[in-house]
XYZ file of C-alpha atoms in Angstrom:
587
model
C 17.810 -18.249 -39.303
C 14.717 -16.089 -38.825
C 12.303 -16.609 -35.925
C 9.053 -14.670 -36.035
C 6.230 -15.010 -33.478
C 2.794 -14.887 -35.043
C 1.729 -11.770 -33.142
C 0.661 -8.598 -34.971
C 3.274 -5.962 -34.242
C 4.658 -2.772 -35.653
C 8.043 -3.244 -37.344
C 9.232 0.054 -35.826
C 8.691 -1.260 -32.290
C 11.487 -3.846 -32.607
C 14.843 -3.110 -31.037
C 18.082 -5.088 -30.920
C 18.876 -6.446 -27.455
C 21.517 -9.220 -27.722
C 23.533 -11.555 -29.885
C 21.907 -14.924 -30.476
C 25.155 -16.726 -29.673
C 25.315 -15.082 -26.222
C 21.771 -16.222 -25.377
C 22.506 -19.751 -26.612
C 25.657 -19.942 -24.555
C 24.095 -18.628 -21.352
C 20.686 -20.348 -21.586
C 19.173 -17.210 -20.064
C 20.359 -13.648 -20.355
C 19.264 -10.419 -18.667
C 19.045 -7.333 -20.891
C 18.022 -3.721 -20.274
C 16.310 -1.683 -22.973
C 14.171 1.468 -22.923
C 13.305 1.227 -19.232
C 12.508 -2.480 -19.651
C 14.375 -5.223 -17.834
C 13.916 -8.383 -19.881
C 15.121 -11.914 -19.383
C 15.827 -13.945 -22.545
C 15.522 -17.728 -22.442
C 16.889 -20.158 -25.024
C 14.753 -23.325 -25.085
C 14.094 -25.945 -27.758
C 16.133 -23.981 -30.299
C 14.078 -20.824 -29.833
C 14.533 -17.547 -27.981
C 11.824 -16.190 -25.690
C 11.582 -12.848 -23.913
C 9.600 -12.082 -20.760
C 9.675 -9.284 -18.216
C 12.213 -9.928 -15.476
C 9.803 -8.999 -12.667
C 7.765 -11.891 -11.362
C 4.234 -10.431 -11.298
C 3.487 -12.092 -7.973
C 5.882 -10.214 -5.682
C 8.278 -8.484 -8.056
C 11.248 -10.781 -7.526
C 13.608 -11.242 -10.514
C 13.002 -14.124 -12.910
C 16.644 -14.063 -13.973
C 18.127 -17.439 -13.127
C 14.747 -19.188 -13.128
C 14.488 -22.749 -14.378
C 13.084 -23.075 -17.886
C 12.080 -26.652 -18.623
C 9.613 -28.038 -21.154
C 8.579 -24.499 -22.002
C 7.722 -23.610 -18.376
C 9.603 -20.977 -16.363
C 9.492 -21.473 -12.592
C 10.251 -18.506 -10.361
C 12.733 -19.583 -7.651
C 11.195 -17.295 -5.035
C 7.606 -18.569 -4.631
C 7.578 -21.178 -7.407
C 5.074 -19.421 -9.657
C 5.045 -21.090 -13.078
C 4.738 -19.393 -16.466
C 4.466 -20.422 -20.106
C 7.692 -18.988 -21.476
C 6.112 -18.195 -24.849
C 3.004 -16.290 -23.786
C 3.870 -15.363 -20.192
C 0.625 -16.930 -19.019
C 0.731 -18.214 -15.472
C -0.405 -21.600 -14.227
C -0.956 -20.164 -10.731
C -3.836 -17.708 -10.376
C -2.202 -15.934 -7.444
C 0.784 -14.949 -9.582
C -0.697 -13.096 -12.600
C 0.638 -13.329 -16.146
C 4.110 -11.991 -16.833
C 4.459 -9.676 -19.858
C 6.026 -11.429 -22.841
C 7.565 -9.827 -25.913
C 7.604 -10.977 -29.557
C 11.040 -11.965 -30.886
C 12.726 -11.800 -34.288
C 16.175 -13.173 -35.067
C 17.960 -11.076 -37.694
C 21.479 -11.847 -38.892
C 22.414 -13.599 -35.674
C 20.974 -10.903 -33.402
C 17.899 -10.917 -31.132
C 15.319 -8.204 -31.723
C 12.446 -7.656 -29.288
C 9.160 -5.836 -29.833
C 8.517 -3.622 -26.791
C 5.014 -2.436 -27.730
C 2.448 -2.941 -24.935
C 0.922 -6.371 -25.658
C -2.433 -6.060 -23.877
C -5.267 -3.671 -23.119
C -4.385 -2.756 -19.517
C -7.973 -1.870 -18.578
C -9.376 -5.177 -19.809
C -6.513 -7.107 -18.238
C -6.872 -5.497 -14.803
C -10.644 -5.945 -14.829
C -10.157 -9.625 -15.584
C -7.581 -9.909 -12.824
C -9.959 -8.297 -10.369
C -12.534 -10.938 -11.223
C -9.871 -13.610 -10.688
C -8.998 -12.138 -7.299
C -12.640 -12.101 -6.229
C -13.228 -15.674 -7.375
C -10.109 -17.052 -5.713
C -10.238 -14.716 -2.681
C -6.654 -13.598 -3.266
C -6.125 -10.277 -1.505
C -2.881 -9.415 -3.262
C -4.457 -9.845 -6.696
C -7.433 -7.693 -5.641
C -5.097 -4.997 -4.318
C -2.897 -4.940 -7.425
C -5.823 -4.751 -9.848
C -7.621 -2.095 -7.795
C -4.543 0.133 -7.647
C -3.915 -0.339 -11.365
C -7.520 0.412 -12.360
C -7.684 3.636 -10.370
C -4.272 4.635 -11.731
C -5.817 4.217 -15.193
C -8.380 6.815 -14.020
C -11.233 4.322 -14.062
C -14.301 5.595 -12.215
C -14.285 3.844 -8.797
C -17.926 2.942 -9.421
C -16.778 0.399 -12.006
C -14.735 -1.894 -9.699
C -17.324 -1.209 -7.002
C -20.048 -2.568 -9.271
C -17.941 -5.616 -10.100
C -17.673 -6.399 -6.390
C -21.341 -5.660 -5.807
C -22.554 -8.011 -8.518
C -20.039 -10.704 -7.559
C -21.027 -10.611 -3.889
C -24.744 -10.855 -4.547
C -24.364 -13.659 -7.080
C -21.859 -15.882 -5.305
C -23.227 -16.023 -1.783
C -26.420 -17.976 -1.188
C -26.708 -16.549 2.326
C -27.384 -13.168 0.737
C -26.367 -9.649 1.650
C -24.177 -9.595 4.747
C -21.169 -7.884 6.275
C -18.918 -8.080 3.210
C -21.239 -6.163 0.906
C -22.018 -3.704 3.697
C -18.294 -3.013 4.201
C -17.940 -2.684 0.426
C -20.703 -0.053 0.288
C -19.416 1.774 3.379
C -16.007 2.069 1.745
C -17.543 3.475 -1.420
C -19.504 5.990 0.663
C -16.308 7.003 2.457
C -14.317 7.810 -0.693
C -15.316 11.514 -0.785
C -13.943 11.978 2.739
C -10.566 10.302 2.156
C -7.219 11.553 0.922
C -6.515 10.622 -2.698
C -3.857 8.103 -1.687
C -6.339 6.253 0.557
C -9.145 5.839 -1.970
C -7.734 2.691 -3.656
C -6.925 1.277 -0.213
C -10.562 1.693 0.845
C -11.870 0.164 -2.354
C -9.449 -2.750 -1.946
C -10.683 -3.421 1.586
C -14.303 -3.396 0.439
C -13.606 -5.763 -2.453
C -11.579 -8.051 -0.181
C -14.467 -8.192 2.285
C -16.801 -9.278 -0.513
C -14.382 -11.983 -1.664
C -13.922 -13.217 1.898
C -17.690 -13.449 2.467
C -18.195 -15.372 -0.758
C -15.254 -17.755 -0.404
C -16.518 -21.329 -0.517
C -20.168 -20.255 -0.521
C -22.685 -21.692 -2.999
C -24.167 -19.222 -5.494
C -27.509 -17.519 -5.010
C -29.780 -18.815 -7.748
C -32.258 -16.208 -8.972
C -35.991 -16.468 -8.386
C -37.960 -15.497 -11.468
C -40.839 -13.007 -11.370
C -44.436 -14.113 -11.678
C -45.162 -15.010 -15.322
C -47.130 -12.443 -17.317
C -48.124 -10.794 -14.062
C -50.535 -7.864 -14.027
C -50.675 -7.685 -10.227
C -50.509 -4.080 -9.031
C -47.794 -2.814 -6.710
C -49.937 -2.416 -3.546
C -50.908 -6.080 -3.790
C -47.329 -7.230 -4.343
C -46.237 -5.125 -1.383
C -48.959 -6.645 0.789
C -48.015 -10.167 -0.261
C -44.354 -9.421 0.357
C -45.044 -8.335 3.932
C -47.243 -11.389 4.535
C -44.550 -13.776 3.315
C -41.879 -12.072 5.416
C -44.230 -12.341 8.390
C -44.302 -16.143 8.082
C -40.606 -16.305 7.123
C -41.240 -17.560 3.591
C -38.203 -16.067 1.888
C -38.661 -17.662 -1.522
C -42.220 -16.415 -1.940
C -41.270 -12.960 -0.677
C -38.352 -12.849 -3.112
C -40.670 -13.624 -6.016
C -42.947 -10.740 -5.031
C -39.965 -8.385 -4.870
C -38.513 -9.265 -8.260
C -42.018 -9.167 -9.768
C -42.466 -5.625 -8.476
C -39.123 -4.538 -9.930
C -39.786 -6.232 -13.267
C -43.259 -4.678 -13.524
C -41.799 -1.171 -13.276
C -41.997 -0.231 -9.595
C -39.882 2.880 -9.083
C -36.986 3.229 -6.677
C -39.062 4.820 -3.920
C -41.711 2.098 -4.130
C -39.125 -0.667 -3.893
C -37.437 1.022 -0.924
C -40.806 1.443 0.769
C -41.609 -2.240 0.211
C -38.410 -3.342 1.947
C -38.453 -0.790 4.760
C -42.093 -1.556 5.619
C -41.354 -5.239 6.048
C -38.217 -4.428 8.045
C -40.172 -2.325 10.542
C -43.202 -4.615 10.892
C -41.187 -6.153 13.725
C -38.975 -4.532 16.295
C -35.265 -3.857 15.809
C -34.553 -6.849 13.580
C -31.192 -8.543 14.267
C -30.156 -5.679 16.582
C -30.395 -3.271 13.670
C -28.345 -5.090 11.052
C -31.276 -6.028 8.817
C -32.455 -2.496 8.179
C -28.900 -1.242 7.879
C -28.233 -3.869 5.188
C -31.327 -2.737 3.279
C -30.228 0.878 3.444
C -26.726 -0.008 2.283
C -28.070 -2.027 -0.655
C -30.164 0.956 -1.743
C -27.159 3.274 -1.427
C -25.087 0.816 -3.445
C -27.701 0.836 -6.198
C -27.668 4.634 -6.210
C -23.936 4.471 -6.934
C -24.405 2.170 -9.952
C -27.582 3.855 -11.244
C -29.738 0.928 -10.135
C -28.142 -1.547 -12.510
C -28.725 -5.215 -11.568
C -31.359 -4.139 -9.036
C -33.180 -7.491 -9.104
C -30.353 -9.764 -7.908
C -28.923 -7.155 -5.546
C -32.201 -6.531 -3.738
C -33.183 -10.192 -3.871
C -30.055 -10.939 -1.851
C -31.638 -9.073 1.094
C -34.725 -11.244 1.423
C -33.265 -14.266 3.214
C -31.842 -12.098 5.986
C -35.083 -10.145 6.251
C -37.225 -13.270 6.511
C -35.027 -15.032 9.047
C -34.049 -12.085 11.257
C -34.485 -12.238 15.008
C -37.349 -10.059 16.261
C -36.891 -8.115 19.457
C -40.510 -8.485 20.541
C -39.514 -12.109 21.131
C -36.637 -11.139 23.425
C -36.776 -10.785 27.177
C -35.074 -7.373 27.300
C -37.839 -5.756 25.246
C -40.587 -7.341 27.352
C -39.308 -7.332 30.934
C -39.265 -5.554 33.363
C -40.995 -2.994 31.093
C -42.987 -4.131 28.081
C -41.452 -1.824 25.517
C -43.281 -3.508 22.637
C -46.685 -2.633 24.105
C -45.578 0.998 24.573
C -44.439 1.125 20.955
C -47.547 -0.477 19.516
C -49.670 2.082 21.309
C -47.496 4.886 19.945
C -47.727 3.503 16.400
C -51.520 3.660 16.548
C -51.247 7.391 17.222
C -48.792 8.175 14.418
C -51.343 9.055 11.682
C -53.133 11.467 14.023
C -50.047 13.293 15.305
C -48.514 13.516 11.831
C -51.685 15.062 10.499
C -51.799 17.562 13.369
C -48.137 18.502 12.964
C -48.119 18.913 9.206
C -49.260 22.533 9.277
C -46.610 23.385 11.903
C -43.594 21.967 10.112
C -40.603 24.267 9.612
C -41.273 25.787 13.057
C -40.141 22.981 15.370
C -37.011 23.818 17.380
C -37.175 21.772 20.585
C -34.106 19.593 19.867
C -32.383 20.525 23.149
C -35.476 19.723 25.197
C -35.984 16.351 23.526
C -32.450 14.992 23.978
C -32.492 14.683 27.823
C -35.812 12.835 27.684
C -34.487 10.390 25.098
C -31.481 9.735 27.326
C -33.688 9.294 30.374
C -35.060 6.434 32.444
C -38.732 6.414 31.407
C -39.585 4.572 28.162
C -43.181 5.768 28.197
C -41.993 9.368 28.469
C -39.624 8.721 25.563
C -42.427 7.454 23.328
C -44.655 10.352 24.364
C -41.921 12.896 23.674
C -41.478 11.564 20.135
C -45.207 11.757 19.483
C -45.385 15.269 20.950
C -42.507 16.403 18.741
C -44.253 15.142 15.608
C -47.475 16.825 16.666
C -45.564 20.082 17.254
C -44.271 20.080 13.679
C -41.083 18.013 13.844
C -40.564 16.249 10.511
C -39.812 12.553 10.224
C -36.267 13.357 9.148
C -35.695 15.781 12.034
C -36.943 13.223 14.536
C -34.659 10.571 13.087
C -31.746 13.005 13.294
C -32.184 13.770 16.978
C -32.592 10.081 17.876
C -29.461 9.230 15.882
C -27.613 11.924 17.784
C -28.678 10.493 21.148
C -27.479 7.082 19.988
C -24.101 8.646 19.162
C -23.996 10.188 22.630
C -24.160 6.710 24.165
C -20.843 6.024 22.396
C -19.378 9.451 23.124
C -20.203 9.024 26.828
C -19.374 5.318 27.027
C -17.614 4.570 30.301
C -14.449 2.563 29.672
C -15.020 0.600 32.900
C -17.700 -1.326 31.031
C -16.926 -4.699 29.496
C -15.193 -4.376 26.117
C -18.039 -6.235 24.389
C -20.434 -3.494 25.497
C -18.910 -1.160 22.924
C -20.976 -3.032 20.358
C -24.098 -2.673 22.492
C -23.626 1.093 22.262
C -22.656 0.934 18.599
C -25.643 -0.963 17.168
C -28.358 1.608 17.983
C -26.279 4.348 16.347
C -25.770 2.603 13.021
C -29.389 1.414 13.051
C -30.645 4.927 13.746
C -28.432 6.295 10.989
C -29.908 3.751 8.550
C -33.442 4.767 9.533
C -32.490 8.424 9.145
C -30.998 7.874 5.681
C -34.029 5.789 4.740
C -36.490 8.489 5.800
C -34.622 10.978 3.648
C -35.393 8.628 0.759
C -38.973 7.580 1.626
C -40.539 9.439 4.596
C -43.277 6.873 5.284
C -45.210 6.294 8.472
C -44.133 2.638 8.413
C -40.423 3.464 8.371
C -41.011 6.110 11.039
C -41.577 3.188 13.415
C -37.838 2.561 13.142
C -37.154 5.895 14.862
C -39.123 4.673 17.876
C -37.271 1.352 17.816
C -33.974 3.233 17.790
C -35.078 5.372 20.728
C -35.908 2.266 22.760
C -32.584 0.649 21.931
C -30.896 3.825 23.181
C -32.981 3.599 26.374
C -31.925 -0.008 26.946
C -28.258 1.029 26.853
C -28.515 3.716 29.519
C -26.361 1.669 31.922
C -23.395 2.121 29.562
C -23.253 5.798 30.558
C -23.132 5.216 34.314
C -21.249 7.304 35.092
C -21.045 9.086 31.737
C -17.668 9.901 30.241
C -17.168 13.668 30.161
C -17.760 15.341 26.828
C -14.861 17.696 25.984
C -15.852 21.358 26.039
C -14.880 24.388 23.885
C -12.859 25.842 26.751
C -10.188 23.210 26.079
C -9.237 24.752 22.698
C -5.620 25.281 21.581
C -3.834 27.836 19.385
C -2.418 25.442 16.776
C -4.954 22.659 16.057
C -2.858 21.070 13.287
C -0.309 19.992 15.864
C -3.080 18.014 17.558
C -4.005 16.258 14.328
C -0.416 15.114 13.813
C -0.509 13.471 17.241
C -3.479 11.267 16.365
C -1.631 8.431 14.532
C 0.777 7.851 17.395
C -2.050 8.056 19.941
C -3.904 5.312 18.079
C -0.756 3.184 18.058
C -1.347 2.595 21.755
C -4.103 0.714 23.536
C -6.599 2.240 25.952
C -6.404 5.763 24.554
C -10.183 6.148 24.243
C -10.706 9.245 26.348
C -7.502 10.892 25.137
C -8.543 10.385 21.514
C -12.017 11.800 22.063
C -10.551 14.841 23.789
C -8.007 15.411 21.011
C -10.705 15.282 18.312
C -12.974 17.690 20.166
C -10.141 20.095 20.961
C -9.050 20.071 17.335
C -12.529 20.967 16.088
C -13.276 23.499 18.827
C -9.948 25.163 18.002
C -10.955 25.765 14.396
C -9.443 22.646 12.857
C -10.737 21.398 9.509
C -13.406 18.715 9.842
C -12.500 17.458 6.363
C -8.854 16.974 7.353
C -9.912 15.283 10.574
C -12.240 12.855 8.803
C -9.533 12.087 6.238
C -7.145 11.301 9.089
C -9.680 9.141 10.939
C -10.336 7.301 7.684
C -6.601 6.745 7.233
C -6.312 5.386 10.766
C -9.274 3.065 10.197
C -7.780 1.740 6.961
C -4.402 0.913 8.488
C -6.052 -1.561 10.879
C -7.259 -5.013 9.860
C -10.825 -5.044 8.643
C -13.406 -4.665 11.453
C -17.029 -4.573 10.381
C -18.370 -2.509 13.265
C -15.551 0.050 13.183
C -16.161 0.631 9.483
C -19.899 0.971 10.109
C -19.290 3.417 12.947
C -16.933 5.658 10.987
C -19.142 5.727 7.880
C -22.303 6.522 9.856
C -20.531 9.271 11.831
C -19.187 10.935 8.699
C -22.642 10.849 7.100
C -24.205 12.353 10.224
C -21.569 15.076 10.507
C -22.181 16.020 6.868
C -25.808 16.676 7.824
C -25.264 18.271 11.240
C -22.361 20.458 10.165
C -19.940 22.156 12.526
C -22.309 22.203 15.493
C -21.829 20.794 18.994
C -23.939 17.825 17.905
C -21.761 17.260 14.848
C -18.605 17.436 16.961
C -20.041 14.963 19.469
C -20.744 12.483 16.666
C -17.106 12.603 15.521
C -15.958 12.287 19.139
C -18.081 9.131 19.417
C -16.602 7.625 16.267
C -13.022 8.452 17.252
C -13.499 6.900 20.699
C -14.898 3.741 19.127
C -11.943 3.603 16.724
C -9.501 4.071 19.594
C -11.150 1.254 21.539
C -10.417 -1.058 18.598
C -6.857 0.103 17.890
C -4.207 -1.012 17.344
C -4.778 -4.405 15.743
C -2.792 -6.680 13.448
C -2.212 -4.890 10.153
C -1.766 -7.734 7.678
C -4.240 -6.173 5.227
C -2.176 -3.024 5.184
C 0.961 -5.029 4.500
C -0.723 -6.771 1.551
C -1.845 -3.445 0.162
C 1.607 -1.914 0.621
C 3.218 -4.791 -1.277
C 0.743 -4.266 -4.122
C 1.372 -0.535 -4.132
C 5.148 -0.946 -4.221
C 4.869 -3.470 -7.030
C 2.715 -1.041 -8.993
C 5.259 1.708 -8.391
C 8.077 -0.551 -9.614
C 9.938 -0.965 -6.327
C 12.403 -3.838 -5.945
C 10.895 -5.648 -2.962
C 13.725 -8.157 -2.746
C 16.273 -5.459 -1.943
C 16.886 -4.006 1.496
C 15.180 -0.690 2.174
């Protein structure tokens, strides 16, 4: 008898593995050949061969029930078509199957790889995103990066999935996803797939059960110029008409508006009102633009359109009591905004000469909001650039975290955190489009820093260079254990500062902080904080200000450590499966 599966194969890839009579007698038989462990099933007068590792969790399929052509794993009851290896349970993945020939009473198996691994893993990643199955996402992410796929490819898959399958639009999941992509250059090689997995999982979690976002089409045959579309866009956002604003945005993109014009359009609307959604709205816009930079602005229309609902419906701080009473901060800001064109014009000829950073910081941390606004205007008039001003305000926001007194309520950590990530977003935005409209965000950030002054009463002590040690690497090795314990905020900040003041490598420190962040369960604000701090340090360099920013981030991380680490366990299972470990054996 000769049994040949109708699958194109190379005759030379067949190898003898068993006697037909042995398989018939046993019903199922385990064989080992050329590093493969294969289980043979005899069913309906035919022999079938599949890999012995259940693709779900790696448990052996040997001894599984094979009935009506379906193999059922006894461990988690995943079901597979015995002929093709295809699974009936999306969480399990397909098991590799092998073509069979029966020759002279012996079983021959073709061991050639049956699929394109890149195409298969990309498809599995899509399955994981659609079904929100973390283990599938982890396994496909690890496999794709092991195939040396550019991380931008799975990143783009998550980006496009998250903007298409979430009617609520851009939110925390896509922001985490982009933060993780931004963090890759700072991480150890072994942590890069872990970061990408966490970002993709956040996208899937955000989109789970959500209706899709249906696209709004651009104006038909439109010849409207960009300034008009921008003006309409701002008007529609003003009255919270998201659909109309979205149509203006996609019309501008379709008509050829360049990247800077589109960014300007969004940032202007986001700063027409004060500190939208305690900074999240502008941060989301900045992250969407950074995400598009990563994928060369592919799919810009749906990605940017996903921002509009949040922009139109954001809370506006001029409507809140804290920005109006006991001091009317909004009135102070509006007066300052009227002066911006004049002071910018006066300071233009003096740029490259401004150096009053140290004098500005104490005022920004002070008790007088009018003096704060005046100091910002004076700095611009003295030649401070928009980017420099944003940098110093972002630094003062970081100081609120670095000096946060742990006697405050735990929830107040986020009160200190939000101005920093908002200020960072404004800073990154001004590096992209240094407009007078976006410059208003620097003033908003400064006022949010002012409002949080009570969080530094009394201020936590900033570690000083005098506390340096001879062997900084010993300090770094202490960090994981320190973050295994609660309430180690001040100790962690001191360790980080001492390490850097002692000549430790900032790159190694950031890699370690990233590793410690990734071992905890996903926390949106912690991820934001770490990403913003790393971006700021890359600009500030190894200066006292740069060190203070990393101290702030490490203290915030310590305040939110340790947590449950179920995500890390899922990732570790996926990694061990990819490596070929036998999870069902004792370790």
